[in-house]
mmCIF file of C-alpha atoms in Angstrom:
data_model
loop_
_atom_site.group_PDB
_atom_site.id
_atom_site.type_symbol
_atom_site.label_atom_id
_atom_site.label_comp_id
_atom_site.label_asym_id
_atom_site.label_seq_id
_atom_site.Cartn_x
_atom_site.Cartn_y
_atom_site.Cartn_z
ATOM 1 C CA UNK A 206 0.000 0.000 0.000
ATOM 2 C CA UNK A 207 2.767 2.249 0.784
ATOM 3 C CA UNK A 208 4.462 1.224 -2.479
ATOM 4 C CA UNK A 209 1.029 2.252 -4.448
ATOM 5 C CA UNK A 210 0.675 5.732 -2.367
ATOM 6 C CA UNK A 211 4.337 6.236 -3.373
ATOM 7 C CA UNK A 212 4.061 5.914 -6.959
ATOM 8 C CA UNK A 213 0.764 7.828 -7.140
ATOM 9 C CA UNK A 214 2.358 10.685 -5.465
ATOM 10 C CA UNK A 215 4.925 10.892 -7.611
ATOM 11 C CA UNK A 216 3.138 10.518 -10.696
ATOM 12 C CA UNK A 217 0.817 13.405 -9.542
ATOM 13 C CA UNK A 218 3.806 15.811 -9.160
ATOM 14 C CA UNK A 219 5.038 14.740 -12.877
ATOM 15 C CA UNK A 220 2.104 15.174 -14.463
ATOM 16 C CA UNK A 221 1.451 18.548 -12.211
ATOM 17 C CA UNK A 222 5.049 19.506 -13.343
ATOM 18 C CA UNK A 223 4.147 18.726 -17.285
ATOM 19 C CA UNK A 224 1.279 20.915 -17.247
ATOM 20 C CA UNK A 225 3.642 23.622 -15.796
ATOM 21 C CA UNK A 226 5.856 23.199 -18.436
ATOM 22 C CA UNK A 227 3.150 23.011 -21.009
ATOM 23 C CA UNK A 228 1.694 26.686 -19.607
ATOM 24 C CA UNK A 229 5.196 27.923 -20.020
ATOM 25 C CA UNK A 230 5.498 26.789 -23.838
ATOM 26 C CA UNK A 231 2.182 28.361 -24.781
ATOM 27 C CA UNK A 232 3.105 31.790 -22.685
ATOM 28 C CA UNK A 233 6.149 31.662 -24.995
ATOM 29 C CA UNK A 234 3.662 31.127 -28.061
ATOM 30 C CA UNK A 235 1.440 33.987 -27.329
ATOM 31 C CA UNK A 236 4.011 36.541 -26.856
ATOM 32 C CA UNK A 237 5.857 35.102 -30.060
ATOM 33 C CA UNK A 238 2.434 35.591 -31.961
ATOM 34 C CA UNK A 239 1.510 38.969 -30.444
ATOM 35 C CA UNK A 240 5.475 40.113 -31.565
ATOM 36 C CA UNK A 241 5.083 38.649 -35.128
ATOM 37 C CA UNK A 242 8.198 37.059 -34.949
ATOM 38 C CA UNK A 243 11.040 39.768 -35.385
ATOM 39 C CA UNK A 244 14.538 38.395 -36.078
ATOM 40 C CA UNK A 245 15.649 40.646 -33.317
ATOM 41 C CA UNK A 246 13.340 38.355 -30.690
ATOM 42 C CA UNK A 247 14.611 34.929 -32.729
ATOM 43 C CA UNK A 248 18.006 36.210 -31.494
ATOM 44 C CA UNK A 249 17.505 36.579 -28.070
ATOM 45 C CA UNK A 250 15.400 33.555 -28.174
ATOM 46 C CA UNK A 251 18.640 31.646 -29.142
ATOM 47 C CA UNK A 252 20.699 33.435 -27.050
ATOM 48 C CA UNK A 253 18.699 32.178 -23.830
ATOM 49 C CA UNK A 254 18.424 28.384 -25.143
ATOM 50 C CA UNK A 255 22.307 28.855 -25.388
ATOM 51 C CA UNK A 256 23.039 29.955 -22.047
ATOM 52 C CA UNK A 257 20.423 27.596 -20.179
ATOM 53 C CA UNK A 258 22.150 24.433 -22.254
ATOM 54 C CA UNK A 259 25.561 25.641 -20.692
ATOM 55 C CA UNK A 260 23.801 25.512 -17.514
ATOM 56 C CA UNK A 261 22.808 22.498 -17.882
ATOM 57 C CA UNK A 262 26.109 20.505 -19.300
ATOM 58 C CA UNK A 263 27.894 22.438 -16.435
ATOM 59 C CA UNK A 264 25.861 22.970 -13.617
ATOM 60 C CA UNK A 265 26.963 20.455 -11.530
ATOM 61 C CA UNK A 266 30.836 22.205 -11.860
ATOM 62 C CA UNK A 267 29.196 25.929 -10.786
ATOM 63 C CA UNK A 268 26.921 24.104 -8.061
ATOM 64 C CA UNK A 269 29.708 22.879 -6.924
ATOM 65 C CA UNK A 270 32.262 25.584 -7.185
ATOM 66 C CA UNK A 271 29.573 28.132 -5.586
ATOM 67 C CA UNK A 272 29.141 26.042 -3.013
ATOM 68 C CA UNK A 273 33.064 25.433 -2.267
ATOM 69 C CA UNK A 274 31.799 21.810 -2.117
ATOM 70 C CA UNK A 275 35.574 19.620 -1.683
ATOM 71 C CA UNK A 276 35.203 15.461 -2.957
ATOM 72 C CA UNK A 277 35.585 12.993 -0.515
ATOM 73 C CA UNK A 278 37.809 9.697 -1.176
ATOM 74 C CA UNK A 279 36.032 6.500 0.754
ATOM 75 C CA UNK A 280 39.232 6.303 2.798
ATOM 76 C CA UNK A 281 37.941 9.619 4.795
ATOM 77 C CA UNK A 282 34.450 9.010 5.059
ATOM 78 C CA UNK A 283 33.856 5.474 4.203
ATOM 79 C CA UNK A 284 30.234 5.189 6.099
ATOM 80 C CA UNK A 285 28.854 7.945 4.053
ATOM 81 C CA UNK A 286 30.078 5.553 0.910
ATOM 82 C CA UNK A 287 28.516 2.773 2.344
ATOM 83 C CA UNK A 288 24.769 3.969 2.603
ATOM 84 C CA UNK A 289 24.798 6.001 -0.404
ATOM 85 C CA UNK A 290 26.125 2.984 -2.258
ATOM 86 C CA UNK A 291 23.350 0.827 -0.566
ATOM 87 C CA UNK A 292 20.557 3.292 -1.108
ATOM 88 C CA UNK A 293 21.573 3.644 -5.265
ATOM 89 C CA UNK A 294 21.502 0.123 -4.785
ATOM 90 C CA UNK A 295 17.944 0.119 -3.977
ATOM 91 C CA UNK A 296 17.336 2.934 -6.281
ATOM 92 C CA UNK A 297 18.796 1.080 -9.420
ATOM 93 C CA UNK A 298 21.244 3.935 -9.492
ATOM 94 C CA UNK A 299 25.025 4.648 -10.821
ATOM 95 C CA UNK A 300 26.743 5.609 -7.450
ATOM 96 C CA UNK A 301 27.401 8.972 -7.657
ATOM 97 C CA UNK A 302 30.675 11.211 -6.796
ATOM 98 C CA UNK A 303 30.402 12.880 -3.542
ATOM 99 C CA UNK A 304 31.399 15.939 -2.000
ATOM 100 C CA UNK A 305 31.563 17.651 1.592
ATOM 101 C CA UNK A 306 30.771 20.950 2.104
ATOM 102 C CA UNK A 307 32.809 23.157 4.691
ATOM 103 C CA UNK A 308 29.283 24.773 6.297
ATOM 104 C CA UNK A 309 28.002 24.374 9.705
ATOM 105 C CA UNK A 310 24.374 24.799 8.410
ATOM 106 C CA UNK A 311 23.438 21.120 8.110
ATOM 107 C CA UNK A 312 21.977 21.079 4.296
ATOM 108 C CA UNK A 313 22.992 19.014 1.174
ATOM 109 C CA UNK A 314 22.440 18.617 -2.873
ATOM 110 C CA UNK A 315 22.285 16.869 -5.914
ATOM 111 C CA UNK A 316 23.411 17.665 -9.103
ATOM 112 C CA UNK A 317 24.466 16.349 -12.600
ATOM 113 C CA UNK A 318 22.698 16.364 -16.159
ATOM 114 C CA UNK A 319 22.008 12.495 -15.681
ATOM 115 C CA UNK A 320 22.733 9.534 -13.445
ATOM 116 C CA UNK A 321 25.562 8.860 -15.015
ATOM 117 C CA UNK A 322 26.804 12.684 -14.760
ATOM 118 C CA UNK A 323 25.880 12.927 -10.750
ATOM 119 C CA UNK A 324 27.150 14.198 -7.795
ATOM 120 C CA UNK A 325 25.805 14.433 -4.157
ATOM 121 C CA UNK A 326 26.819 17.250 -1.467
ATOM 122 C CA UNK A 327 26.290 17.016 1.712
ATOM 123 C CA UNK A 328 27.602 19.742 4.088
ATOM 124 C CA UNK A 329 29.343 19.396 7.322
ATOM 125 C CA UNK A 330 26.755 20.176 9.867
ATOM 126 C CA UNK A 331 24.521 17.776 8.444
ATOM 127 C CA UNK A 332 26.594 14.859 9.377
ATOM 128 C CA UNK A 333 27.210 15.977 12.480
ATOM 129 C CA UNK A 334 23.426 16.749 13.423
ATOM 130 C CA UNK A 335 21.559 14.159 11.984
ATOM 131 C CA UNK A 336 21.108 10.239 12.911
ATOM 132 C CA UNK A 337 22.051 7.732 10.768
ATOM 133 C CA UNK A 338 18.726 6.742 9.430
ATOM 134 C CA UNK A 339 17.498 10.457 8.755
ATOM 135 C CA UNK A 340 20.844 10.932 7.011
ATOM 136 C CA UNK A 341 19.672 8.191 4.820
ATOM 137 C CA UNK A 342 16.175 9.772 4.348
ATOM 138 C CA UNK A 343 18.380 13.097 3.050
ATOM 139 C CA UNK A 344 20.521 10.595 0.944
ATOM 140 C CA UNK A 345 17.722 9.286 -0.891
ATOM 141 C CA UNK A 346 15.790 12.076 -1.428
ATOM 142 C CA UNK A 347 18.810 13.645 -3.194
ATOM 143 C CA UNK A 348 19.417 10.064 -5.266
ATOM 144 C CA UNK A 349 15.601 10.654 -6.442
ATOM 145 C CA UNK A 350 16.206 14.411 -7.547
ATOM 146 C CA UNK A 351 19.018 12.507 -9.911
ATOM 147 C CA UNK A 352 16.409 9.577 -10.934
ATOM 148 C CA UNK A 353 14.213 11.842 -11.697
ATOM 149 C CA UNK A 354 15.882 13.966 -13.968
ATOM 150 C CA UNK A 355 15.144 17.046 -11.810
ATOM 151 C CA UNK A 356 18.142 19.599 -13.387
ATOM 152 C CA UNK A 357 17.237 18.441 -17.007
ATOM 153 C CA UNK A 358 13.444 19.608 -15.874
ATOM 154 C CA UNK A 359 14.636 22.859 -14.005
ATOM 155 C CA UNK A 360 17.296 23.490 -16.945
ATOM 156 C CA UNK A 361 14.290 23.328 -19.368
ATOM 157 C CA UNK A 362 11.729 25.484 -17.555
ATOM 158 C CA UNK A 363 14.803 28.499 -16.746
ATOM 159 C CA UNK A 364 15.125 27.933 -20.672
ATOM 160 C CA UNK A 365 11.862 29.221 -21.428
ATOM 161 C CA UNK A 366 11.315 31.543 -18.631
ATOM 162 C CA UNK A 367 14.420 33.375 -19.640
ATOM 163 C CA UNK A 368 13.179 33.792 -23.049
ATOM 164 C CA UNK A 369 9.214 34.715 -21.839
ATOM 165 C CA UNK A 370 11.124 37.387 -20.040
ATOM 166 C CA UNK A 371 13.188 38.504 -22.935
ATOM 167 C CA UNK A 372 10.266 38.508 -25.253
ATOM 168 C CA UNK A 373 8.938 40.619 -23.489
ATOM 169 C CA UNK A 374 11.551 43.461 -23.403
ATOM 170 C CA UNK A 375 11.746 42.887 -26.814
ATOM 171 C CA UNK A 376 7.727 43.755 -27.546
ATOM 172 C CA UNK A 377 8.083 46.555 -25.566
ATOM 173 C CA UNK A 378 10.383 48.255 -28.225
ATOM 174 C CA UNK A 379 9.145 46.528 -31.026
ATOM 175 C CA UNK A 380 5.500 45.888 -30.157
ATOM 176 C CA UNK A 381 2.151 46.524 -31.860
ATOM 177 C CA UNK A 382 1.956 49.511 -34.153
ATOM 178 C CA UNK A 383 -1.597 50.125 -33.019
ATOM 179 C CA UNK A 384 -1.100 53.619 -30.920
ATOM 180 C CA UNK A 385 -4.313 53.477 -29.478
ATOM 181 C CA UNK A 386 -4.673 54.033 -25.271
ATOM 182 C CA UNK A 387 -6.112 50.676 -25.686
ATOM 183 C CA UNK A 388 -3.056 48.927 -27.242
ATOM 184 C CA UNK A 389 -0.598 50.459 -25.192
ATOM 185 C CA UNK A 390 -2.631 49.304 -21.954
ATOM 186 C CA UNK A 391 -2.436 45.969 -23.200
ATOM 187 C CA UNK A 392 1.322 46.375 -24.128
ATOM 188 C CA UNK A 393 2.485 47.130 -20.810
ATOM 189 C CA UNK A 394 0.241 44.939 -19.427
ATOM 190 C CA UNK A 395 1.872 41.911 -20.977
ATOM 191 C CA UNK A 396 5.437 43.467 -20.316
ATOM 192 C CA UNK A 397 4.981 43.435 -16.546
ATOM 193 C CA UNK A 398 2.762 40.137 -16.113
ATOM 194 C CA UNK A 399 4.544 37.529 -18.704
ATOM 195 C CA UNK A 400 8.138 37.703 -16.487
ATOM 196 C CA UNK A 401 5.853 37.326 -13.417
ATOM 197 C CA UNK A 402 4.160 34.819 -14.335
ATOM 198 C CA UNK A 403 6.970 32.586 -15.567
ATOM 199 C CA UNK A 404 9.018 33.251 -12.226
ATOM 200 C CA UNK A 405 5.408 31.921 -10.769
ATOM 201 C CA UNK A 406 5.148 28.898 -12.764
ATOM 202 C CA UNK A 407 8.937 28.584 -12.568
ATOM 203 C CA UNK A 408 8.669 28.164 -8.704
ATOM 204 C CA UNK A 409 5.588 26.049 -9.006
ATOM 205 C CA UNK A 410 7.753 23.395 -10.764
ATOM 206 C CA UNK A 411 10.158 23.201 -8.442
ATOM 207 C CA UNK A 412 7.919 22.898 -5.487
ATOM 208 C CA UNK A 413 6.598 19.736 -7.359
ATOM 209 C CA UNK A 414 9.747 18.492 -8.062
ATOM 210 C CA UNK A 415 10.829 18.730 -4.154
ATOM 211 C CA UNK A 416 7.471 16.724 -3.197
ATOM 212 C CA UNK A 417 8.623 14.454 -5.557
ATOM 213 C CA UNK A 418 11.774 14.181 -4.542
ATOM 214 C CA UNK A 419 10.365 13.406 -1.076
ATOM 215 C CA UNK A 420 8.166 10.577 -2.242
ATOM 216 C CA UNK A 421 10.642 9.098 -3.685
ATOM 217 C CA UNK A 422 13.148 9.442 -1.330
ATOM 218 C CA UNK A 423 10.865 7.560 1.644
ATOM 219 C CA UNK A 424 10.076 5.021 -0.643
ATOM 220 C CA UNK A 425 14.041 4.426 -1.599
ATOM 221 C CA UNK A 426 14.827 4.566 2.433
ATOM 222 C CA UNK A 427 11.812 2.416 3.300
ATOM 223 C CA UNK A 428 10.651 5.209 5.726
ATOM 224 C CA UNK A 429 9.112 8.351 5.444
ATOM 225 C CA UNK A 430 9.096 9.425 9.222
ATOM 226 C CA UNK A 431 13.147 9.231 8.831
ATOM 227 C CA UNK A 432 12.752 11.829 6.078
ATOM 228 C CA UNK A 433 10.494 13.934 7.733
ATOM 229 C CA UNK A 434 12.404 14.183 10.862
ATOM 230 C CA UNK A 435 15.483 15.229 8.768
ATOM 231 C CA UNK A 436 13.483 17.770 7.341
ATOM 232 C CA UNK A 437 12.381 19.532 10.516
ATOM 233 C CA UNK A 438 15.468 19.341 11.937
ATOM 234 C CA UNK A 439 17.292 20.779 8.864
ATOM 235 C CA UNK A 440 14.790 23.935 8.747
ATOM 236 C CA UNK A 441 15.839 24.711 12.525
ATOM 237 C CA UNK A 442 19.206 24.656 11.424
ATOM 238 C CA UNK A 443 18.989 26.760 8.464
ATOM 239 C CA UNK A 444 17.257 29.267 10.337
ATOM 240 C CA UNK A 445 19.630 29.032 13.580
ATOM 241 C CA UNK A 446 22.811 29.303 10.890
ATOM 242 C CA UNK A 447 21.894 31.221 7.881
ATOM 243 C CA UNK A 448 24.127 30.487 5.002
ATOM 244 C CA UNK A 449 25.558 32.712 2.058
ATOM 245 C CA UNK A 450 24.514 30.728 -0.854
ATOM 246 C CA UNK A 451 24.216 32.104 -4.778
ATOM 247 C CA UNK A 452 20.792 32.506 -5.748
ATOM 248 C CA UNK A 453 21.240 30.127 -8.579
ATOM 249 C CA UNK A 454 21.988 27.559 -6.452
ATOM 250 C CA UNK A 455 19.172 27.763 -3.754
ATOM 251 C CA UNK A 456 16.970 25.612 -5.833
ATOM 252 C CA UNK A 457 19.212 22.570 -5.350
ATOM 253 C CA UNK A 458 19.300 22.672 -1.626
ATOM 254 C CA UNK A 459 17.033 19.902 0.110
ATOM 255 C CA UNK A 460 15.661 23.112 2.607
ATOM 256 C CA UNK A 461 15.873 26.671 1.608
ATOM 257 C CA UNK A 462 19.538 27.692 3.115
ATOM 258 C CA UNK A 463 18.255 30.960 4.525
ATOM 259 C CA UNK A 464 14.612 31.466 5.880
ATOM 260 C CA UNK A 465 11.983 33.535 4.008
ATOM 261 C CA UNK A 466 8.668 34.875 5.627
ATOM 262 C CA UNK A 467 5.730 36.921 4.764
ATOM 263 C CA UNK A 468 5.658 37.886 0.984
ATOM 264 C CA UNK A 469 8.806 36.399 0.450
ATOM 265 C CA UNK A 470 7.631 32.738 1.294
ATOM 266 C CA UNK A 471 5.659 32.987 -1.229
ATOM 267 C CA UNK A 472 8.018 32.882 -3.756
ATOM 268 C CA UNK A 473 10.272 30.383 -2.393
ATOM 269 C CA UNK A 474 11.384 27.771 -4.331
ATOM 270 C CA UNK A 475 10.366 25.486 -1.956
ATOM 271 C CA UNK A 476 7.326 24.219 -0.435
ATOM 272 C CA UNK A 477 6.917 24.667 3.581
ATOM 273 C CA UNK A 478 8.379 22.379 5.273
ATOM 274 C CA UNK A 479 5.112 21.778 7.557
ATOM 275 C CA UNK A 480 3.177 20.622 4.044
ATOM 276 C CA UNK A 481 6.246 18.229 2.960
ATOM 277 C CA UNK A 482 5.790 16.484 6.593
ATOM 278 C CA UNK A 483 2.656 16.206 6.316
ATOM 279 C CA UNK A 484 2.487 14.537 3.054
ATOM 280 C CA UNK A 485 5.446 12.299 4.129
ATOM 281 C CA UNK A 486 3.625 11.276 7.730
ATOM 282 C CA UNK A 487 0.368 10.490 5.732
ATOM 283 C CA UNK A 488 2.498 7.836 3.658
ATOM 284 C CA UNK A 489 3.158 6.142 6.816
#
């Protein structure tokens, strides 16, 4: 039963995340149909598929450069080895390389274009603060961010976000010829809203991808309430030792590195914590 609830969980979150993705495409159609298709637009439009497919070849190299992240050999940390190679084990997994992290805050990563391109941080507070068995809930939610293809997905929505956003710029000096009070209303209306709403959409994916991750992660572990333990003591952490982290790296973080409240929450790129317990108690 717990097997089923898994799956279904995580097939909910794809398909939520592939009719993200889908409203994302057809923003980018509309604003390409209300431009008309200047070469000027085409340009930028390559220029931003360009730069997000350098992102994604190297991302796991920035991830983790920005993060100062160090690899470990087994000889210095040859438990860790042992259950990651046990949990990509159960996972059907490559093992992955891994890397420490010289930060109190107890946190941790995936990243890599595929399994076979992957690497796992972890930092050093959070094998210092966690048990063994909600280490392994981390561990395996991270493994499922890599089964899951989660940086190809994020790589692809930045991709068109980026170029929503740039569209936009670009009808605002080579919009509609229609001068009308109108026209212009609209104009500036779709200039201001079309980046927003990507960024919104944008976000929305990668909430779904963390409940995902989450799913899968209990179900690799073989128990959720190891997870969700991790995951509330991680948040006190974070907001007990606040980390300096690039913004282009916050995404990959199993809890938001720094805490975020009021208006700010909602635009977090990850879901509360209190609503990832929840679903991951309920699985119990």
């Amino acid at each position: 039963q717990a097997m089923k609830t898994t799956k279904q969980s995580t097939f909910g979150a794809t398909l939520r995340t592939t009719i993200l993705l889908a409203s994302l495409s057809g923003l980018l159609v509309v604003i390409g149909a209300l431009i008309g298709g200047p070469s000027t637009a085409g340009l930028f439009l390559g220029i931003a598929l360009l730069i997000n497919l350098g992102s994604y070849f190297f991302s796991d190299k920035l991830a983790l450069k920005m993060s100062r992240a160090q690899p470990i050999e087994e000889s210095e940390n040859p438990r860790l080895y042992q259950m990651v190679r046990e949990l990509t084990t159960r996972a059907d997994l490559p093992m992955p390389r891994l890397y420490m992290i010289p930060q109190d805050q107890p946190n941790a990563f995936a990243t890599g274009r595929n399994p076979k391109h992957s690497a796992v941080a972890v930092t050093q507070g959070i094998t210092k603060l966690l048990s063994e068995d909600e280490l392994r809930g981390v561990l395996a939610h991270e493994l499922t961010h890599i089964r899951n293809r989660d940086i190809l997905i994020q790589s692809v929505a930045a991709a068109i976000g980026a170029a929503i956003t740039y569209l936009a710029y670009m009808f605002m000096w080579f919009g509609s010829d229609d001068d009308s009070p109108l026209s212009l209303v609209a104009s500036l209306a779709m200039v201001l809203l079309a980046p927003i709403a990507a960024s919104i959409i944008q976000l929305s994916i990668s909430r779904q991808r963390e409940y995902a991750a989450d799913a899968g992660g209990a179900e690799i572990c073989g128990n959720p309430e190891s997870l969700a333990s991790a995951l509330l003591r991680l948040e006190q952490g974070a907001t007990a030792m606040p980390m300096q982290v690039n913004q282009a790296a916050e995404p990959l973080y199993i809890v938001k590195p720094f805490s975020s409240k009021g208006l700010a929450g909602l635009f977090s790129t990850h879901p509360p914590i209190e609503e990832r317990v929840k679903r991951l108690r309920q699985m119990r």
